Amino acid sequence: MGTRIIMVAQDCSADYTTVQEAIDAVPLSNTCRTVIRIAPGFYRQPVYVPKTKNLITLAGIRPEDTVLTWNNTATKIDHHQGARVIGTGTFGSGSTIVEGEDFIAENITFENSAPETQYTYLGRPWGPFGRVVLAYTYMDACIKQDGWNNWGKPENERTACFYEYRCFGPGSCPSKRVEWARELIEEEAEQFLAHGFVDPDPQRPWLAQVMAARIPYSAM
């Protein structure tokens, strides 16, 4: 079965005007890649991809032009889904919450627009085998210099895999990160950024083009 395309634009020129409407239109237990192409704009709404909707791609044109933003915090959650679905506290506070498998996002900014009151971590190992790879990612000054936190479980430092690769911005401080997280070298990063790992569709060359560019740090 081929790829399905859904268009989103706030000016009513596409299939839907909101990202959530497009996600809601994806069939339950979806078995083909569904690409939701999002026109430039600031989309101010929480977004939720449920477990029953897999193989979804959200695709913008440029990350600075297509922004999905909302202002939830762990203590103030305004969401179209109830707490029994998305959870409470940190679990339910994401501006975009993805539970479906094989999710891909490209050329999109995901933003939490709640007022910044403190510095934050890139992530924490909620379980012993957490794995995160942040590549070509802009990091704002609100990111703590040590980057990662063991969440009071030092034993998880031995098994969690937290990696960065060619990230940039004032919050990108590879030399000051915790010792149990590290910067990948090019050969290591390629296994995570290979097109087949991220998106098995060989007709979508966007990642191959990014990798071919070999963007130097000086250009960031």
mmCIF file of N, CA, C and O in Angstrom, residues 25-89:
data_model
loop_
_atom_site.group_PDB
_atom_site.id
_atom_site.type_symbol
_atom_site.label_atom_id
_atom_site.label_comp_id
_atom_site.label_asym_id
_atom_site.label_seq_id
_atom_site.Cartn_x
_atom_site.Cartn_y
_atom_site.Cartn_z
ATOM 1 N N ALA A 25 -7.905 12.041 11.450
ATOM 2 C CA ALA A 25 -8.400 11.448 10.208
ATOM 3 C C ALA A 25 -7.640 10.187 9.806
ATOM 4 O O ALA A 25 -8.079 9.456 8.912
ATOM 5 N N VAL A 26 -6.512 9.923 10.445
ATOM 6 C CA VAL A 26 -5.747 8.706 10.142
ATOM 7 C C VAL A 26 -6.513 7.504 10.694
ATOM 8 O O VAL A 26 -6.946 7.516 11.847
ATOM 9 N N PRO A 27 -6.699 6.454 9.908
ATOM 10 C CA PRO A 27 -7.468 5.293 10.379
ATOM 11 C C PRO A 27 -6.827 4.633 11.599
ATOM 12 O O PRO A 27 -5.605 4.656 11.767
ATOM 13 N N LEU A 28 -7.655 4.050 12.437
ATOM 14 C CA LEU A 28 -7.146 3.278 13.561
ATOM 15 C C LEU A 28 -6.342 2.093 13.046
ATOM 16 O O LEU A 28 -6.666 1.515 12.008
ATOM 17 N N SER A 29 -5.290 1.739 13.775
ATOM 18 C CA SER A 29 -4.415 0.626 13.383
ATOM 19 C C SER A 29 -3.903 0.813 11.957
ATOM 20 O O SER A 29 -3.866 -0.122 11.156
ATOM 21 N N ASN A 30 -3.509 2.031 11.655
ATOM 22 C CA ASN A 30 -3.010 2.381 10.330
ATOM 23 C C ASN A 30 -1.833 1.492 9.931
ATOM 24 O O ASN A 30 -0.936 1.236 10.731
ATOM 25 N N THR A 31 -1.811 1.021 8.681
ATOM 26 C CA THR A 31 -0.748 0.116 8.228
ATOM 27 C C THR A 31 0.077 0.688 7.081
ATOM 28 O O THR A 31 0.961 0.010 6.565
ATOM 29 N N CYS A 32 -0.198 1.920 6.661
ATOM 30 C CA CYS A 32 0.624 2.535 5.617
ATOM 31 C C CYS A 32 1.109 3.895 6.106
ATOM 32 O O CYS A 32 0.453 4.544 6.923
ATOM 33 N N ARG A 33 2.264 4.287 5.611
ATOM 34 C CA ARG A 33 2.826 5.577 5.999
ATOM 35 C C ARG A 33 1.884 6.703 5.594
ATOM 36 O O ARG A 33 1.465 6.803 4.448
ATOM 37 N N THR A 34 1.514 7.540 6.565
ATOM 38 C CA THR A 34 0.663 8.697 6.306
ATOM 39 C C THR A 34 1.473 9.953 6.578
ATOM 40 O O THR A 34 1.909 10.186 7.712
ATOM 41 N N VAL A 35 1.698 10.737 5.543
ATOM 42 C CA VAL A 35 2.480 11.963 5.655
ATOM 43 C C VAL A 35 1.522 13.142 5.764
ATOM 44 O O VAL A 35 0.715 13.388 4.858
ATOM 45 N N ILE A 36 1.603 13.850 6.872
ATOM 46 C CA ILE A 36 0.790 15.048 7.084
ATOM 47 C C ILE A 36 1.676 16.249 6.786
ATOM 48 O O ILE A 36 2.581 16.579 7.557
ATOM 49 N N ARG A 37 1.443 16.877 5.638
ATOM 50 C CA ARG A 37 2.250 18.020 5.214
ATOM 51 C C ARG A 37 1.614 19.297 5.759
ATOM 52 O O ARG A 37 0.447 19.589 5.475
ATOM 53 N N ILE A 38 2.405 20.033 6.519
ATOM 54 C CA ILE A 38 1.890 21.183 7.259
ATOM 55 C C ILE A 38 2.438 22.471 6.651
ATOM 56 O O ILE A 38 3.655 22.668 6.571
ATOM 57 N N ALA A 39 1.543 23.343 6.215
ATOM 58 C CA ALA A 39 1.949 24.620 5.637
ATOM 59 C C ALA A 39 2.589 25.499 6.711
ATOM 60 O O ALA A 39 2.337 25.327 7.910
ATOM 61 N N PRO A 40 3.427 26.451 6.316
ATOM 62 C CA PRO A 40 4.060 27.340 7.295
ATOM 63 C C PRO A 40 3.034 28.044 8.176
ATOM 64 O O PRO A 40 1.933 28.381 7.737
ATOM 65 N N GLY A 41 3.419 28.250 9.423
ATOM 66 C CA GLY A 41 2.549 28.940 10.364
ATOM 67 C C GLY A 41 2.819 28.500 11.787
ATOM 68 O O GLY A 41 3.523 27.518 12.030
ATOM 69 N N PHE A 42 2.253 29.243 12.728
ATOM 70 C CA PHE A 42 2.302 28.876 14.138
ATOM 71 C C PHE A 42 0.982 28.202 14.484
ATOM 72 O O PHE A 42 -0.079 28.828 14.423
ATOM 73 N N TYR A 43 1.063 26.936 14.832
ATOM 74 C CA TYR A 43 -0.130 26.153 15.154
ATOM 75 C C TYR A 43 -0.213 26.036 16.670
ATOM 76 O O TYR A 43 0.515 25.268 17.289
ATOM 77 N N ARG A 44 -1.097 26.842 17.246
ATOM 78 C CA ARG A 44 -1.193 26.933 18.703
ATOM 79 C C ARG A 44 -2.270 25.984 19.211
ATOM 80 O O ARG A 44 -3.446 26.337 19.294
ATOM 81 N N GLN A 45 -1.855 24.769 19.507
ATOM 82 C CA GLN A 45 -2.758 23.761 20.048
ATOM 83 C C GLN A 45 -1.932 22.575 20.535
ATOM 84 O O GLN A 45 -0.843 22.313 20.013
ATOM 85 N N PRO A 46 -2.409 21.853 21.546
ATOM 86 C CA PRO A 46 -1.722 20.615 21.916
ATOM 87 C C PRO A 46 -1.989 19.552 20.857
ATOM 88 O O PRO A 46 -3.056 19.526 20.244
ATOM 89 N N VAL A 47 -1.010 18.700 20.625
ATOM 90 C CA VAL A 47 -1.127 17.655 19.604
ATOM 91 C C VAL A 47 -0.931 16.300 20.273
ATOM 92 O O VAL A 47 -0.011 16.119 21.082
ATOM 93 N N TYR A 48 -1.788 15.345 19.905
ATOM 94 C CA TYR A 48 -1.728 14.013 20.507
ATOM 95 C C TYR A 48 -1.838 12.946 19.425
ATOM 96 O O TYR A 48 -2.783 12.931 18.638
ATOM 97 N N VAL A 49 -0.841 12.051 19.382
ATOM 98 C CA VAL A 49 -0.853 10.905 18.474
ATOM 99 C C VAL A 49 -1.046 9.658 19.327
ATOM 100 O O VAL A 49 -0.135 9.254 20.053
ATOM 101 N N PRO A 50 -2.216 9.027 19.275
ATOM 102 C CA PRO A 50 -2.494 7.894 20.166
ATOM 103 C C PRO A 50 -1.791 6.609 19.738
ATOM 104 O O PRO A 50 -1.273 6.494 18.622
ATOM 105 N N LYS A 51 -1.800 5.647 20.624
ATOM 106 C CA LYS A 51 -1.164 4.357 20.357
ATOM 107 C C LYS A 51 -1.796 3.634 19.175
ATOM 108 O O LYS A 51 -1.168 2.779 18.557
ATOM 109 N N THR A 52 -3.035 3.953 18.877
ATOM 110 C CA THR A 52 -3.757 3.258 17.808
ATOM 111 C C THR A 52 -3.452 3.816 16.423
ATOM 112 O O THR A 52 -4.004 3.333 15.431
ATOM 113 N N LYS A 53 -2.572 4.833 16.343
ATOM 114 C CA LYS A 53 -2.280 5.451 15.047
ATOM 115 C C LYS A 53 -0.768 5.476 14.828
ATOM 116 O O LYS A 53 -0.054 6.291 15.408
ATOM 117 N N ASN A 54 -0.312 4.549 13.998
ATOM 118 C CA ASN A 54 1.114 4.384 13.743
ATOM 119 C C ASN A 54 1.489 4.932 12.366
ATOM 120 O O ASN A 54 0.639 5.330 11.578
ATOM 121 N N LEU A 55 2.798 4.944 12.107
ATOM 122 C CA LEU A 55 3.316 5.277 10.771
ATOM 123 C C LEU A 55 2.894 6.668 10.306
ATOM 124 O O LEU A 55 2.570 6.893 9.145
ATOM 125 N N ILE A 56 2.921 7.623 11.226
ATOM 126 C CA ILE A 56 2.570 9.006 10.890
ATOM 127 C C ILE A 56 3.842 9.839 10.759
ATOM 128 O O ILE A 56 4.750 9.749 11.581
ATOM 129 N N THR A 57 3.898 10.646 9.709
ATOM 130 C CA THR A 57 4.970 11.622 9.527
ATOM 131 C C THR A 57 4.365 13.015 9.527
ATOM 132 O O THR A 57 3.410 13.282 8.787
ATOM 133 N N LEU A 58 4.900 13.906 10.356
ATOM 134 C CA LEU A 58 4.547 15.321 10.301
ATOM 135 C C LEU A 58 5.670 16.034 9.565
ATOM 136 O O LEU A 58 6.829 15.973 9.981
ATOM 137 N N ALA A 59 5.347 16.704 8.474
ATOM 138 C CA ALA A 59 6.377 17.297 7.620
ATOM 139 C C ALA A 59 6.082 18.761 7.342
ATOM 140 O O ALA A 59 5.019 19.104 6.824
ATOM 141 N N GLY A 60 7.023 19.623 7.720
ATOM 142 C CA GLY A 60 6.949 21.024 7.351
ATOM 143 C C GLY A 60 7.876 21.301 6.184
ATOM 144 O O GLY A 60 8.436 20.376 5.581
ATOM 145 N N ILE A 61 8.042 22.578 5.863
ATOM 146 C CA ILE A 61 8.962 22.974 4.797
ATOM 147 C C ILE A 61 10.301 23.391 5.392
ATOM 148 O O ILE A 61 11.356 22.939 4.961
ATOM 149 N N ARG A 62 10.250 24.257 6.409
ATOM 150 C CA ARG A 62 11.446 24.644 7.150
ATOM 151 C C ARG A 62 11.068 24.705 8.623
ATOM 152 O O ARG A 62 9.979 25.174 8.966
ATOM 153 N N PRO A 63 11.939 24.242 9.517
ATOM 154 C CA PRO A 63 11.570 24.200 10.934
ATOM 155 C C PRO A 63 11.266 25.570 11.525
ATOM 156 O O PRO A 63 10.437 25.683 12.431
ATOM 157 N N GLU A 64 11.909 26.612 11.010
ATOM 158 C CA GLU A 64 11.646 27.945 11.552
ATOM 159 C C GLU A 64 10.311 28.510 11.084
ATOM 160 O O GLU A 64 9.811 29.491 11.655
ATOM 161 N N ASP A 65 9.718 27.900 10.058
ATOM 162 C CA ASP A 65 8.458 28.410 9.517
ATOM 163 C C ASP A 65 7.236 27.614 9.969
ATOM 164 O O ASP A 65 6.105 28.092 9.854
ATOM 165 N N THR A 66 7.431 26.398 10.426
ATOM 166 C CA THR A 66 6.317 25.548 10.856
ATOM 167 C C THR A 66 6.527 25.194 12.318
ATOM 168 O O THR A 66 7.425 24.420 12.652
ATOM 169 N N VAL A 67 5.703 25.774 13.185
ATOM 170 C CA VAL A 67 5.899 25.645 14.632
ATOM 171 C C VAL A 67 4.626 25.110 15.273
ATOM 172 O O VAL A 67 3.542 25.678 15.095
ATOM 173 N N LEU A 68 4.760 24.011 16.011
ATOM 174 C CA LEU A 68 3.658 23.474 16.811
ATOM 175 C C LEU A 68 3.924 23.873 18.254
ATOM 176 O O LEU A 68 4.922 23.461 18.846
ATOM 177 N N THR A 69 3.051 24.672 18.828
ATOM 178 C CA THR A 69 3.338 25.258 20.130
ATOM 179 C C THR A 69 2.126 25.199 21.053
ATOM 180 O O THR A 69 0.982 25.292 20.610
ATOM 181 N N TRP A 70 2.398 25.027 22.332
ATOM 182 C CA TRP A 70 1.374 25.083 23.375
ATOM 183 C C TRP A 70 2.074 25.368 24.691
ATOM 184 O O TRP A 70 3.302 25.281 24.779
ATOM 185 N N ASN A 71 1.326 25.717 25.730
ATOM 186 C CA ASN A 71 1.944 26.251 26.943
ATOM 187 C C ASN A 71 1.636 25.457 28.207
ATOM 188 O O ASN A 71 1.532 26.026 29.293
ATOM 189 N N ASN A 72 1.507 24.146 28.097
ATOM 190 C CA ASN A 72 1.256 23.343 29.291
ATOM 191 C C ASN A 72 2.495 23.244 30.176
ATOM 192 O O ASN A 72 3.632 23.303 29.700
ATOM 193 N N THR A 73 2.246 23.057 31.457
ATOM 194 C CA THR A 73 3.305 22.754 32.418
ATOM 195 C C THR A 73 2.843 21.572 33.256
ATOM 196 O O THR A 73 1.697 21.124 33.153
ATOM 197 N N ALA A 74 3.724 21.064 34.101
ATOM 198 C CA ALA A 74 3.370 19.916 34.936
ATOM 199 C C ALA A 74 2.240 20.239 35.905
ATOM 200 O O ALA A 74 1.518 19.347 36.349
ATOM 201 N N THR A 75 2.059 21.525 36.223
ATOM 202 C CA THR A 75 1.019 21.918 37.183
ATOM 203 C C THR A 75 -0.172 22.600 36.528
ATOM 204 O O THR A 75 -1.157 22.896 37.206
ATOM 205 N N LYS A 76 -0.103 22.856 35.223
ATOM 206 C CA LYS A 76 -1.223 23.492 34.509
ATOM 207 C C LYS A 76 -1.359 22.852 33.137
ATOM 208 O O LYS A 76 -0.563 23.111 32.237
ATOM 209 N N ILE A 77 -2.359 21.991 32.992
ATOM 210 C CA ILE A 77 -2.545 21.265 31.740
ATOM 211 C C ILE A 77 -3.898 21.617 31.137
ATOM 212 O O ILE A 77 -4.944 21.414 31.755
ATOM 213 N N ASP A 78 -3.864 22.159 29.932
ATOM 214 C CA ASP A 78 -5.067 22.468 29.161
ATOM 215 C C ASP A 78 -4.988 21.646 27.877
ATOM 216 O O ASP A 78 -4.201 21.954 26.981
ATOM 217 N N HIS A 79 -5.771 20.589 27.801
ATOM 218 C CA HIS A 79 -5.639 19.639 26.696
ATOM 219 C C HIS A 79 -7.005 19.096 26.317
ATOM 220 O O HIS A 79 -7.890 18.951 27.168
ATOM 221 N N HIS A 80 -7.184 18.783 25.023
ATOM 222 C CA HIS A 80 -8.455 18.228 24.574
ATOM 223 C C HIS A 80 -8.635 16.780 25.006
ATOM 224 O O HIS A 80 -9.752 16.253 24.963
ATOM 225 N N GLN A 81 -7.543 16.123 25.410
ATOM 226 C CA GLN A 81 -7.638 14.775 25.960
ATOM 227 C C GLN A 81 -7.612 14.849 27.487
ATOM 228 O O GLN A 81 -6.930 15.687 28.068
ATOM 229 N N GLY A 82 -8.340 13.944 28.120
ATOM 230 C CA GLY A 82 -8.392 13.939 29.568
ATOM 231 C C GLY A 82 -7.176 13.296 30.201
ATOM 232 O O GLY A 82 -6.363 12.638 29.529
ATOM 233 N N ALA A 83 -7.046 13.476 31.508
ATOM 234 C CA ALA A 83 -5.900 12.939 32.241
ATOM 235 C C ALA A 83 -5.823 11.421 32.151
ATOM 236 O O ALA A 83 -4.732 10.847 32.185
ATOM 237 N N ARG A 84 -6.959 10.747 32.003
ATOM 238 C CA ARG A 84 -6.927 9.284 31.919
ATOM 239 C C ARG A 84 -6.267 8.810 30.627
ATOM 240 O O ARG A 84 -5.842 7.656 30.526
ATOM 241 N N VAL A 85 -6.161 9.708 29.635
ATOM 242 C CA VAL A 85 -5.530 9.363 28.356
ATOM 243 C C VAL A 85 -4.067 9.791 28.326
ATOM 244 O O VAL A 85 -3.175 8.994 28.024
ATOM 245 N N ILE A 86 -3.805 11.045 28.638
ATOM 246 C CA ILE A 86 -2.442 11.570 28.502
ATOM 247 C C ILE A 86 -1.661 11.553 29.806
ATOM 248 O O ILE A 86 -0.442 11.765 29.802
ATOM 249 N N GLY A 87 -2.340 11.323 30.925
ATOM 250 C CA GLY A 87 -1.651 11.329 32.200
ATOM 251 C C GLY A 87 -1.677 12.701 32.855
ATOM 252 O O GLY A 87 -2.283 13.647 32.350
ATOM 253 N N THR A 88 -1.003 12.807 33.981
ATOM 254 C CA THR A 88 -0.941 14.059 34.723
ATOM 255 C C THR A 88 0.514 14.453 34.938
ATOM 256 O O THR A 88 1.435 13.700 34.637
ATOM 257 N N GLY A 89 0.718 15.657 35.474
ATOM 258 C CA GLY A 89 2.074 16.111 35.763
ATOM 259 C C GLY A 89 2.930 16.152 34.511
ATOM 260 O O GLY A 89 2.477 16.520 33.425
#
